[in-house]
Amino acid sequence: MGTGLKVLLVAVAATILALGTLLPAAVHAQQEERKPLFVGAWPYQLPPEGHFNTFITGGLTFGIYQQVIEEPLALYLWHNDTYIPWLATSWEISGDYFVVHLRRGVTFHDGTPFTAKDVAGTWLIHYILNHPIYAQGFVDKVEIVDNYTVRFHIKTPSPILIRYILREPVRAYSTYKNFTDRAMEYMNQGLPPTSDQVRQLAAEFRNFRPNRYVGTGPFMWTGEITESEVWFKFYENYWNKDKVKFRWLKLINGETPQVTPHVLAKEVDYATHGFPPATEQQFKELGIRIIRPPIYSGPALYFNMKIWPLNETWFRKAIAYAINKTENGWVSLSESGRPVKYHSALPIELEDIWLTPETKAKLDTYPYDPEKAAQILREHGFTKGGDGYWRYPNGTVVQFELSFPAEYADWSAAAQNVAGQLERFGIKITLRAVTFTQHPIEVQEGRFQLAIRHWGGGANPHPYFHYYAVFMYWNEKEAGVGQGRPGISFPLVQDTKCCGRVDIRELVVSSARGFDVERTKEIVNKLALIYNELLPCVILWQRYGNNPALDGVRVTGWPPDSDPIYKNPPYGDSFVVFMLLTGYGIRPTPENMPATQQQQQQQQQQPAQQPAQQAPGYDVTLIAAVAVVVVIAIAAGVILARRKK
Amino acid sequence: MGIQRYLIRVYKNYVVKRIIRGVAIIFATSTLTFFIIRLMPGNPIEIFINQMMSAYGMSYQDAKALALALFTIDLDKPLHEQYAEYLGNLLRGNIGRSIAISPGTPVMEVVATFLPWTLFSVSVSLLASFALGVTLGMIAAYRRGGVFDKVVSAVAAVTSAIPGYLIGILIVVFIGVQFNLVNYMRGAYSAHLKPGFYPEFIIDVFLHLAAPFATYVLSTFGGWMLSMKASTLSVLGEDYVTVAKAKGLPEGRIRTQYVGRNAILPLFTSLTISLGFIFGGSVLIENVFVYRGVGRLLWSSINARDYTVMQAVFLIITISVIVSNIIADLLYGLIDPRVRVGG
Amino acid sequence: MALTKVLKRIFRTFVAEPLKIIAGSKAGLAGFIGLLLYVTMATIGPYFVPLDTRPKPEKRYLPPSWEHPLGTDFEGKDIFSQIVNGSRDVLFVAFLAGTLTVLIATLLGSIAGFKGGLWDSIIMAVDELLLTIPQFPLLSVLAALVRLNNITLAAVIGALSWPALARAVRSQVLSLKERDFIEAARALDLGTWHIVMVEIMPNLMPYIVVSWIFSMTSAIYSQVGLVFLGFVPFTSHNWGVMINQAWTWGAIYYKTSVWYIISPILAITGFQLSAILFARSLENVFNPRLRG
């Protein structure tokens, strides 16, 4: 090798070594500054893709963490169905109006006071964007009564509107006033959001880019954002200052694959991403706790009822008996995939609230009973061939294609397991993976035979959403919603053994109406019986989160698994946001306190041991040995090569 | 008369012909792209609606209402009208606003934020990998059958067969997690630093580039090495090399002037194509190391069927690939004087 | 008889001689044996190692053992049997796609380089068009139109991969065509076909062989991404599907599940390594001057 080349190589090596020594110093320096710190994770887009208009796509809302920046009127607890007054101190239904009374003494991050204008303003922007409370006809007008009172004119009573209004983050009037004032005019003129003038305003609004991001919450925008992470700092004049235990909030960007290494490095205190079982196992072995709040939905097997025998109730029931749903849940998501008991289309936790014991007694729990399934098929003339596959009365082999979204790890596992189990039972299944943006379209347009899609309405406590999911969501034509696409083609007017002739659509829609809880309960119980009898889909299992919660590094005090706060779903009424805002549960570890406080505590007690960093327990020694051998071999080769000259 | 002859001379000129052909291809490709992406199943509104429904539990009507409020695209306009509009805007230098991933945001702004970093990270890594691979390949060819050749060839064969993202994840999980360096394996620079030309920032940038750079080089140098070795071998047996040796020319000179220049020709072609494609970003660097780049932009725009962003990014990639190909064709003559294009 | 003589000669040049040369290089022999193993696995392997199809959740993600040489997957199914049963389709598509790519690229690249002029312009125009057309959108449009099998899959991969290689071949031909021996051949009026196939091609052989190997490996890996488009028949033993799934299910993060993603990659790496080692012998076969 030429001398020049040798010199170059040495120079490069020296530079790399020099840089390497700089690293530990740089890392250490950054870690010392900001305490107490809480680290979460949420995917976002870097500006200019991401921006401050938090009403539209691309807005830097950071999902659940928006509510520690832009606070809502109230918080909600699922376990006892209560709202906690937050920016609103009280509310009531008064005649045709829903009236909200606001808290005094609250200021925004820029110092301006929080008043009724901000709440009304938020809902005026939603008017421009045709939010469900307007689109579904619950509310048609927002009015400011005085500086601390707002009222909404109710067009169609429903408890759903209360939840929408109380849980919505309040934006600053000062940011959006250019649009709220004009919207107020249109609203007072009685123009619906679908009118041309309002749509014109919406067209303008989506190009609106505020140059500031202010809210009333404890954490405020710092401007420190990269594609990797974003920082928030504590708002010194926060109205509920004494309750908040953390002073810095850092959010890591990324989807599951990007966030996993950070969790493994114990750099993240809490994440809501759906981690697959293998990753979760590694977390557990590192001593990271896994919290499993209910997601209130899960995968279900849907049938294209334009195809015989998928349109026969007895066939669908046979399939339900033929699948071991406990196994399916375990294979897909380990402990976070739990089988349901009552098959009422309601999530397990809501069943106790809404279903009466009489109803529960009448529900079929569809246990794993392949014998029963086989019996049903035989009763209808099916026979099992010598190759193990069932045959129709006319002799052809029973086979179907099962499609599922390719990228959803848990559903893809569920689909494969269902296919394996049905094959074992004697039905031939071909699998088809479709990319996740395309799969819903295929199902809606009826281009499937069997498909895995969701049941359950997610983070919505009201049963309406859960029954909408199984009866109407994938059934547009029959339900008269959406684009009228065929979907599962499940007829919604049917004769039932439990309840006579029913109009399911009517029942589902009316379950959302009115404030009479008893009446709603009646309807819900009826829907449960109808679902259980007609089985438009077979519920496989209910999904629970597998949120890693790191205890002992920066944060400690996570409540035990039995705490009722964990009935709150991670994506809707996040318990972590609840705890950050109210000071319940989690608090900083002694190491996570600023230096002065640390010294004080050190004088009083022994500092807690920091858990040692661990990498996944691969055979590190083996791989290290291999690496060393490879390096030596290359080096030897190079030396030998030079010697040959 | 003079003008006519001048024009004919211009027409026959290879460079001009080449450029005209390049422009024609760019036009053809962007037209095809326009129609292909609209033929893709699904459209931005559909996909947005489904996202809202599955991620936020919205009903179809609510999601559709929101979509209509948010989206600028008018999908009902006939396709050829949309195309004419697109061309018109393009010629005026307007590549439009995003319609799906960030409705209303001008595409140029977004691309301008990401492109410099993509060019920086990928070009540095690509050129280093090329240099390393080519050097090793030539040495291996010269010492064919020796220890160096066998070891390096085997290593190259193995590393180039393992997908880069896997090597990247292993680096992050082993070195990053074990040595608490994970923060330096994401992003282009640290969040608390404001971009600028001061030493702390520049060092920070290079520290953040280290891991993606190492992974990229590790996973790609093998390909260059084995190709260079093969190409060098074919040249080494040539008569003119024997002649040069017989003439008593110094070994080093033969290596670089005769063998090297000829052997590198096909690799040089591949290099220029790869350089053209760096405008499309690197999936490896951006996904595994969360490094800002055009690749993620492109990927999310494809998933959301954001036609404007897709068109813009694909156009940029097309132009850069064509331009680099033209440059490559023109440079062949410099590398190997014997090459005569446009013959 | 003349026929026996011809047959004997064919056997000698195409079988006996090459085998002798292959055996001459230890590395080449190792590579040859490796490839033979893969071919055996692909053709008769499935009969000896039947595919494990029954889900056994309690046996999930077991580390390698005598019973399960490569461990088990997310449902407790044996990974080794999946690798063996998947090899046939995967290697078939790889071989077909790689060969198609190299054939088209070499042919078109040589003609473009050698003939120049209009031929060059037209071929390179098509080349650049295919090079710059966005591949993923094109593939997703195709996926909606065409229901694929192995052969169409290989054809699609081949059709999209040849442009880059063609340009590289063309540049080499441009350099070669001005050489004395080519000029001599042209002076002797030996015809384009002869010059390209007999004079030019052997010089390109080492590079083409290496490119061919890389094309095959790349064809296997492209199947990983194509799973999302529904292009690849979704069978659990297809190596591309295995990598795709292992990746989605985070198999890489846990010490026993990591075998689920390592196994197909090991298989592919082993295949490429064998091929590269074997290529060493091929170099000797094609370019006699190197045999010394």
mmCIF file with all atom_site columns, N, CA and C in Angstrom, chain A residues 573-623:
data_model
loop_
_atom_site.group_PDB
_atom_site.id
_atom_site.type_symbol
_atom_site.label_atom_id
_atom_site.label_alt_id
_atom_site.label_comp_id
_atom_site.label_asym_id
_atom_site.label_entity_id
_atom_site.label_seq_id
_atom_site.pdbx_PDB_ins_code
_atom_site.Cartn_x
_atom_site.Cartn_y
_atom_site.Cartn_z
_atom_site.occupancy
_atom_site.B_iso_or_equiv
_atom_site.pdbx_formal_charge
_atom_site.auth_seq_id
_atom_site.auth_comp_id
_atom_site.auth_asym_id
_atom_site.auth_atom_id
_atom_site.pdbx_PDB_model_num
ATOM 1   N N  . ASP A 1 573 ? -58.541 8.249   27.616 1.00 0.00 ? 573 ASP A N  1
ATOM 2   C CA . ASP A 1 573 ? -58.482 9.034   28.845 1.00 0.00 ? 573 ASP A CA 1
ATOM 3   C C  . ASP A 1 573 ? -57.261 8.558   29.622 1.00 0.00 ? 573 ASP A C  1
ATOM 4   N N  . SER A 1 574 ? -56.113 8.810   29.054 1.00 0.00 ? 574 SER A N  1
ATOM 5   C CA . SER A 1 574 ? -54.872 8.204   29.528 1.00 0.00 ? 574 SER A CA 1
ATOM 6   C C  . SER A 1 574 ? -54.656 8.379   31.022 1.00 0.00 ? 574 SER A C  1
ATOM 7   N N  . PHE A 1 575 ? -54.345 7.275   31.682 1.00 0.00 ? 575 PHE A N  1
ATOM 8   C CA . PHE A 1 575 ? -54.104 7.373   33.122 1.00 0.00 ? 575 PHE A CA 1
ATOM 9   C C  . PHE A 1 575 ? -52.777 8.060   33.415 1.00 0.00 ? 575 PHE A C  1
ATOM 10  N N  . VAL A 1 576 ? -51.860 8.001   32.478 1.00 0.00 ? 576 VAL A N  1
ATOM 11  C CA . VAL A 1 576 ? -50.581 8.681   32.682 1.00 0.00 ? 576 VAL A CA 1
ATOM 12  C C  . VAL A 1 576 ? -50.788 10.190  32.656 1.00 0.00 ? 576 VAL A C  1
ATOM 13  N N  . VAL A 1 577 ? -51.599 10.660  31.691 1.00 0.00 ? 577 VAL A N  1
ATOM 14  C CA . VAL A 1 577 ? -51.914 12.089  31.652 1.00 0.00 ? 577 VAL A CA 1
ATOM 15  C C  . VAL A 1 577 ? -52.624 12.486  32.921 1.00 0.00 ? 577 VAL A C  1
ATOM 16  N N  . PHE A 1 578 ? -53.543 11.628  33.362 1.00 0.00 ? 578 PHE A N  1
ATOM 17  C CA . PHE A 1 578 ? -54.271 11.889  34.605 1.00 0.00 ? 578 PHE A CA 1
ATOM 18  C C  . PHE A 1 578 ? -53.283 12.062  35.757 1.00 0.00 ? 578 PHE A C  1
ATOM 19  N N  . MET A 1 579 ? -52.326 11.145  35.838 1.00 0.00 ? 579 MET A N  1
ATOM 20  C CA . MET A 1 579 ? -51.375 11.187  36.941 1.00 0.00 ? 579 MET A CA 1
ATOM 21  C C  . MET A 1 579 ? -50.427 12.375  36.837 1.00 0.00 ? 579 MET A C  1
ATOM 22  N N  . LEU A 1 580 ? -50.043 12.727  35.612 1.00 0.00 ? 580 LEU A N  1
ATOM 23  C CA . LEU A 1 580 ? -49.162 13.885  35.457 1.00 0.00 ? 580 LEU A CA 1
ATOM 24  C C  . LEU A 1 580 ? -49.874 15.163  35.887 1.00 0.00 ? 580 LEU A C  1
ATOM 25  N N  . LEU A 1 581 ? -51.184 15.242  35.576 1.00 0.00 ? 581 LEU A N  1
ATOM 26  C CA . LEU A 1 581 ? -51.917 16.464  35.890 1.00 0.00 ? 581 LEU A CA 1
ATOM 27  C C  . LEU A 1 581 ? -52.285 16.559  37.369 1.00 0.00 ? 581 LEU A C  1
ATOM 28  N N  . THR A 1 582 ? -52.694 15.431  37.965 1.00 0.00 ? 582 THR A N  1
ATOM 29  C CA . THR A 1 582 ? -53.215 15.503  39.321 1.00 0.00 ? 582 THR A CA 1
ATOM 30  C C  . THR A 1 582 ? -52.190 15.151  40.385 1.00 0.00 ? 582 THR A C  1
ATOM 31  N N  . GLY A 1 583 ? -51.035 14.629  39.975 1.00 0.00 ? 583 GLY A N  1
ATOM 32  C CA . GLY A 1 583 ? -50.043 14.251  40.955 1.00 0.00 ? 583 GLY A CA 1
ATOM 33  C C  . GLY A 1 583 ? -50.344 12.933  41.625 1.00 0.00 ? 583 GLY A C  1
ATOM 34  N N  . TYR A 1 584 ? -51.360 12.225  41.161 1.00 0.00 ? 584 TYR A N  1
ATOM 35  C CA . TYR A 1 584 ? -51.694 10.915  41.713 1.00 0.00 ? 584 TYR A CA 1
ATOM 36  C C  . TYR A 1 584 ? -50.655 9.899   41.270 1.00 0.00 ? 584 TYR A C  1
ATOM 37  N N  . GLY A 1 585 ? -50.247 9.028   42.228 1.00 0.00 ? 585 GLY A N  1
ATOM 38  C CA . GLY A 1 585 ? -49.405 7.896   41.801 1.00 0.00 ? 585 GLY A CA 1
ATOM 39  C C  . GLY A 1 585 ? -47.950 8.252   41.555 1.00 0.00 ? 585 GLY A C  1
ATOM 40  N N  . ILE A 1 586 ? -47.603 8.475   40.283 1.00 0.00 ? 586 ILE A N  1
ATOM 41  C CA . ILE A 1 586 ? -46.183 8.572   39.949 1.00 0.00 ? 586 ILE A CA 1
ATOM 42  C C  . ILE A 1 586 ? -45.526 9.848   40.472 1.00 0.00 ? 586 ILE A C  1
ATOM 43  N N  . ARG A 1 587 ? -44.260 9.693   40.819 1.00 0.00 ? 587 ARG A N  1
ATOM 44  C CA . ARG A 1 587 ? -43.467 10.831  41.282 1.00 0.00 ? 587 ARG A CA 1
ATOM 45  C C  . ARG A 1 587 ? -42.022 10.583  40.875 1.00 0.00 ? 587 ARG A C  1
ATOM 46  N N  . PRO A 1 588 ? -41.183 11.636  40.891 1.00 0.00 ? 588 PRO A N  1
ATOM 47  C CA . PRO A 1 588 ? -39.782 11.436  40.486 1.00 0.00 ? 588 PRO A CA 1
ATOM 48  C C  . PRO A 1 588 ? -39.017 10.620  41.527 1.00 0.00 ? 588 PRO A C  1
ATOM 49  N N  . THR A 1 589 ? -38.028 9.856   41.058 1.00 0.00 ? 589 THR A N  1
ATOM 50  C CA . THR A 1 589 ? -37.125 9.161   41.974 1.00 0.00 ? 589 THR A CA 1
ATOM 51  C C  . THR A 1 589 ? -36.157 10.185  42.562 1.00 0.00 ? 589 THR A C  1
ATOM 52  N N  . PRO A 1 590 ? -35.513 9.854   43.675 1.00 0.00 ? 590 PRO A N  1
ATOM 53  C CA . PRO A 1 590 ? -34.539 10.792  44.272 1.00 0.00 ? 590 PRO A CA 1
ATOM 54  C C  . PRO A 1 590 ? -33.477 11.231  43.269 1.00 0.00 ? 590 PRO A C  1
ATOM 55  N N  . GLU A 1 591 ? -33.005 10.323  42.389 1.00 0.00 ? 591 GLU A N  1
ATOM 56  C CA . GLU A 1 591 ? -31.963 10.710  41.436 1.00 0.00 ? 591 GLU A CA 1
ATOM 57  C C  . GLU A 1 591 ? -32.495 11.697  40.425 1.00 0.00 ? 591 GLU A C  1
ATOM 58  N N  . ASN A 1 592 ? -33.823 11.708  40.274 1.00 0.00 ? 592 ASN A N  1
ATOM 59  C CA . ASN A 1 592 ? -34.425 12.552  39.256 1.00 0.00 ? 592 ASN A CA 1
ATOM 60  C C  . ASN A 1 592 ? -34.764 13.934  39.815 1.00 0.00 ? 592 ASN A C  1
ATOM 61  N N  . MET A 1 593 ? -34.324 14.231  41.037 1.00 0.00 ? 593 MET A N  1
ATOM 62  C CA . MET A 1 593 ? -34.599 15.547  41.608 1.00 0.00 ? 593 MET A CA 1
ATOM 63  C C  . MET A 1 593 ? -33.403 16.449  41.332 1.00 0.00 ? 593 MET A C  1
ATOM 64  N N  . PRO A 1 594 ? -33.619 17.759  41.243 1.00 0.00 ? 594 PRO A N  1
ATOM 65  C CA . PRO A 1 594 ? -32.504 18.686  41.001 1.00 0.00 ? 594 PRO A CA 1
ATOM 66  C C  . PRO A 1 594 ? -31.457 18.568  42.093 1.00 0.00 ? 594 PRO A C  1
ATOM 67  N N  . ALA A 1 595 ? -30.215 18.947  41.793 1.00 0.00 ? 595 ALA A N  1
ATOM 68  C CA . ALA A 1 595 ? -29.048 18.687  42.654 1.00 0.00 ? 595 ALA A CA 1
ATOM 69  C C  . ALA A 1 595 ? -29.259 19.109  44.103 1.00 0.00 ? 595 ALA A C  1
ATOM 70  N N  . THR A 1 596 ? -29.763 20.317  44.328 1.00 0.00 ? 596 THR A N  1
ATOM 71  C CA . THR A 1 596 ? -29.895 20.793  45.702 1.00 0.00 ? 596 THR A CA 1
ATOM 72  C C  . THR A 1 596 ? -30.808 19.891  46.517 1.00 0.00 ? 596 THR A C  1
ATOM 73  N N  . GLN A 1 597 ? -31.943 19.544  45.945 1.00 0.00 ? 597 GLN A N  1
ATOM 74  C CA . GLN A 1 597 ? -32.857 18.678  46.676 1.00 0.00 ? 597 GLN A CA 1
ATOM 75  C C  . GLN A 1 597 ? -32.252 17.316  46.916 1.00 0.00 ? 597 GLN A C  1
ATOM 76  N N  . GLN A 1 598 ? -31.450 16.870  45.937 1.00 0.00 ? 598 GLN A N  1
ATOM 77  C CA . GLN A 1 598 ? -30.811 15.570  46.083 1.00 0.00 ? 598 GLN A CA 1
ATOM 78  C C  . GLN A 1 598 ? -29.897 15.542  47.284 1.00 0.00 ? 598 GLN A C  1
ATOM 79  N N  . GLN A 1 599 ? -29.118 16.624  47.441 1.00 0.00 ? 599 GLN A N  1
ATOM 80  C CA . GLN A 1 599 ? -28.186 16.665  48.573 1.00 0.00 ? 599 GLN A CA 1
ATOM 81  C C  . GLN A 1 599 ? -28.942 16.604  49.880 1.00 0.00 ? 599 GLN A C  1
ATOM 82  N N  . GLN A 1 600 ? -30.049 17.352  49.939 1.00 0.00 ? 600 GLN A N  1
ATOM 83  C CA . GLN A 1 600 ? -30.855 17.331  51.162 1.00 0.00 ? 600 GLN A CA 1
ATOM 84  C C  . GLN A 1 600 ? -31.291 15.918  51.488 1.00 0.00 ? 600 GLN A C  1
ATOM 85  N N  . GLN A 1 601 ? -31.770 15.231  50.457 1.00 0.00 ? 601 GLN A N  1
ATOM 86  C CA . GLN A 1 601 ? -32.257 13.882  50.696 1.00 0.00 ? 601 GLN A CA 1
ATOM 87  C C  . GLN A 1 601 ? -31.132 12.933  51.043 1.00 0.00 ? 601 GLN A C  1
ATOM 88  N N  . GLN A 1 602 ? -29.969 13.175  50.433 1.00 0.00 ? 602 GLN A N  1
ATOM 89  C CA . GLN A 1 602 ? -28.846 12.286  50.708 1.00 0.00 ? 602 GLN A CA 1
ATOM 90  C C  . GLN A 1 602 ? -28.448 12.353  52.165 1.00 0.00 ? 602 GLN A C  1
ATOM 91  N N  . GLN A 1 603 ? -28.560 13.551  52.749 1.00 0.00 ? 603 GLN A N  1
ATOM 92  C CA . GLN A 1 603 ? -28.200 13.667  54.158 1.00 0.00 ? 603 GLN A CA 1
ATOM 93  C C  . GLN A 1 603 ? -29.158 12.887  55.032 1.00 0.00 ? 603 GLN A C  1
ATOM 94  N N  . GLN A 1 604 ? -30.358 12.675  54.483 1.00 0.00 ? 604 GLN A N  1
ATOM 95  C CA . GLN A 1 604 ? -31.354 12.011  55.321 1.00 0.00 ? 604 GLN A CA 1
ATOM 96  C C  . GLN A 1 604 ? -31.351 10.507  55.156 1.00 0.00 ? 604 GLN A C  1
ATOM 97  N N  . GLN A 1 605 ? -31.071 10.024  53.939 1.00 0.00 ? 605 GLN A N  1
ATOM 98  C CA . GLN A 1 605 ? -31.175 8.578   53.724 1.00 0.00 ? 605 GLN A CA 1
ATOM 99  C C  . GLN A 1 605 ? -30.186 8.116   52.683 1.00 0.00 ? 605 GLN A C  1
ATOM 100 N N  . GLN A 1 606 ? -30.025 6.777   52.568 1.00 0.00 ? 606 GLN A N  1
ATOM 101 C CA . GLN A 1 606 ? -29.157 6.232   51.531 1.00 0.00 ? 606 GLN A CA 1
ATOM 102 C C  . GLN A 1 606 ? -29.812 6.438   50.171 1.00 0.00 ? 606 GLN A C  1
ATOM 103 N N  . PRO A 1 607 ? -29.067 6.891   49.178 1.00 0.00 ? 607 PRO A N  1
ATOM 104 C CA . PRO A 1 607 ? -29.661 7.011   47.839 1.00 0.00 ? 607 PRO A CA 1
ATOM 105 C C  . PRO A 1 607 ? -29.989 5.646   47.268 1.00 0.00 ? 607 PRO A C  1
ATOM 106 N N  . ALA A 1 608 ? -31.069 5.579   46.500 1.00 0.00 ? 608 ALA A N  1
ATOM 107 C CA . ALA A 1 608 ? -31.476 4.285   45.912 1.00 0.00 ? 608 ALA A CA 1
ATOM 108 C C  . ALA A 1 608 ? -30.452 3.852   44.874 1.00 0.00 ? 608 ALA A C  1
ATOM 109 N N  . GLN A 1 609 ? -30.294 2.562   44.722 1.00 0.00 ? 609 GLN A N  1
ATOM 110 C CA . GLN A 1 609 ? -29.367 2.042   43.731 1.00 0.00 ? 609 GLN A CA 1
ATOM 111 C C  . GLN A 1 609 ? -29.969 2.233   42.334 1.00 0.00 ? 609 GLN A C  1
ATOM 112 N N  . GLN A 1 610 ? -29.158 2.733   41.421 1.00 0.00 ? 610 GLN A N  1
ATOM 113 C CA . GLN A 1 610 ? -29.633 2.782   40.045 1.00 0.00 ? 610 GLN A CA 1
ATOM 114 C C  . GLN A 1 610 ? -29.522 1.397   39.440 1.00 0.00 ? 610 GLN A C  1
ATOM 115 N N  . PRO A 1 611 ? -30.606 0.897   38.844 1.00 0.00 ? 611 PRO A N  1
ATOM 116 C CA . PRO A 1 611 ? -30.515 -0.445  38.253 1.00 0.00 ? 611 PRO A CA 1
ATOM 117 C C  . PRO A 1 611 ? -29.465 -0.461  37.145 1.00 0.00 ? 611 PRO A C  1
ATOM 118 N N  . ALA A 1 612 ? -28.678 -1.521  37.101 1.00 0.00 ? 612 ALA A N  1
ATOM 119 C CA . ALA A 1 612 ? -27.583 -1.593  36.130 1.00 0.00 ? 612 ALA A CA 1
ATOM 120 C C  . ALA A 1 612 ? -28.142 -1.687  34.719 1.00 0.00 ? 612 ALA A C  1
ATOM 121 N N  . GLN A 1 613 ? -27.450 -1.098  33.776 1.00 0.00 ? 613 GLN A N  1
ATOM 122 C CA . GLN A 1 613 ? -27.860 -1.177  32.378 1.00 0.00 ? 613 GLN A CA 1
ATOM 123 C C  . GLN A 1 613 ? -27.640 -2.592  31.901 1.00 0.00 ? 613 GLN A C  1
ATOM 124 N N  . GLN A 1 614 ? -28.632 -3.087  31.208 1.00 0.00 ? 614 GLN A N  1
ATOM 125 C CA . GLN A 1 614 ? -28.445 -4.420  30.635 1.00 0.00 ? 614 GLN A CA 1
ATOM 126 C C  . GLN A 1 614 ? -28.872 -4.408  29.186 1.00 0.00 ? 614 GLN A C  1
ATOM 127 N N  . ALA A 1 615 ? -28.161 -5.116  28.390 1.00 0.00 ? 615 ALA A N  1
ATOM 128 C CA . ALA A 1 615 ? -28.612 -5.347  27.010 1.00 0.00 ? 615 ALA A CA 1
ATOM 129 C C  . ALA A 1 615 ? -29.374 -6.664  27.003 1.00 0.00 ? 615 ALA A C  1
ATOM 130 N N  . PRO A 1 616 ? -30.150 -6.926  25.948 1.00 0.00 ? 616 PRO A N  1
ATOM 131 C CA . PRO A 1 616 ? -30.827 -8.229  25.871 1.00 0.00 ? 616 PRO A CA 1
ATOM 132 C C  . PRO A 1 616 ? -29.828 -9.340  26.087 1.00 0.00 ? 616 PRO A C  1
ATOM 133 N N  . GLY A 1 617 ? -30.243 -10.367 26.799 1.00 0.00 ? 617 GLY A N  1
ATOM 134 C CA . GLY A 1 617 ? -29.269 -11.386 27.186 1.00 0.00 ? 617 GLY A CA 1
ATOM 135 C C  . GLY A 1 617 ? -28.903 -12.350 26.079 1.00 0.00 ? 617 GLY A C  1
ATOM 136 N N  . TYR A 1 618 ? -28.509 -11.867 24.931 1.00 0.00 ? 618 TYR A N  1
ATOM 137 C CA . TYR A 1 618 ? -28.015 -12.784 23.907 1.00 0.00 ? 618 TYR A CA 1
ATOM 138 C C  . TYR A 1 618 ? -26.749 -13.421 24.427 1.00 0.00 ? 618 TYR A C  1
ATOM 139 N N  . ASP A 1 619 ? -26.229 -14.355 23.684 1.00 0.00 ? 619 ASP A N  1
ATOM 140 C CA . ASP A 1 619 ? -24.905 -14.852 24.019 1.00 0.00 ? 619 ASP A CA 1
ATOM 141 C C  . ASP A 1 619 ? -23.903 -13.790 23.627 1.00 0.00 ? 619 ASP A C  1
ATOM 142 N N  . VAL A 1 620 ? -23.794 -12.781 24.462 1.00 0.00 ? 620 VAL A N  1
ATOM 143 C CA . VAL A 1 620 ? -22.903 -11.665 24.131 1.00 0.00 ? 620 VAL A CA 1
ATOM 144 C C  . VAL A 1 620 ? -21.487 -12.159 23.957 1.00 0.00 ? 620 VAL A C  1
ATOM 145 N N  . THR A 1 621 ? -21.082 -13.072 24.852 1.00 0.00 ? 621 THR A N  1
ATOM 146 C CA . THR A 1 621 ? -19.717 -13.574 24.781 1.00 0.00 ? 621 THR A CA 1
ATOM 147 C C  . THR A 1 621 ? -19.461 -14.254 23.454 1.00 0.00 ? 621 THR A C  1
ATOM 148 N N  . LEU A 1 622 ? -20.447 -15.043 23.006 1.00 0.00 ? 622 LEU A N  1
ATOM 149 C CA . LEU A 1 622 ? -20.234 -15.766 21.763 1.00 0.00 ? 622 LEU A CA 1
ATOM 150 C C  . LEU A 1 622 ? -20.042 -14.806 20.602 1.00 0.00 ? 622 LEU A C  1
ATOM 151 N N  . ILE A 1 623 ? -20.983 -13.845 20.532 1.00 0.00 ? 623 ILE A N  1
ATOM 152 C CA . ILE A 1 623 ? -20.902 -12.933 19.400 1.00 0.00 ? 623 ILE A CA 1
ATOM 153 C C  . ILE A 1 623 ? -19.672 -12.050 19.502 1.00 0.00 ? 623 ILE A C  1
#
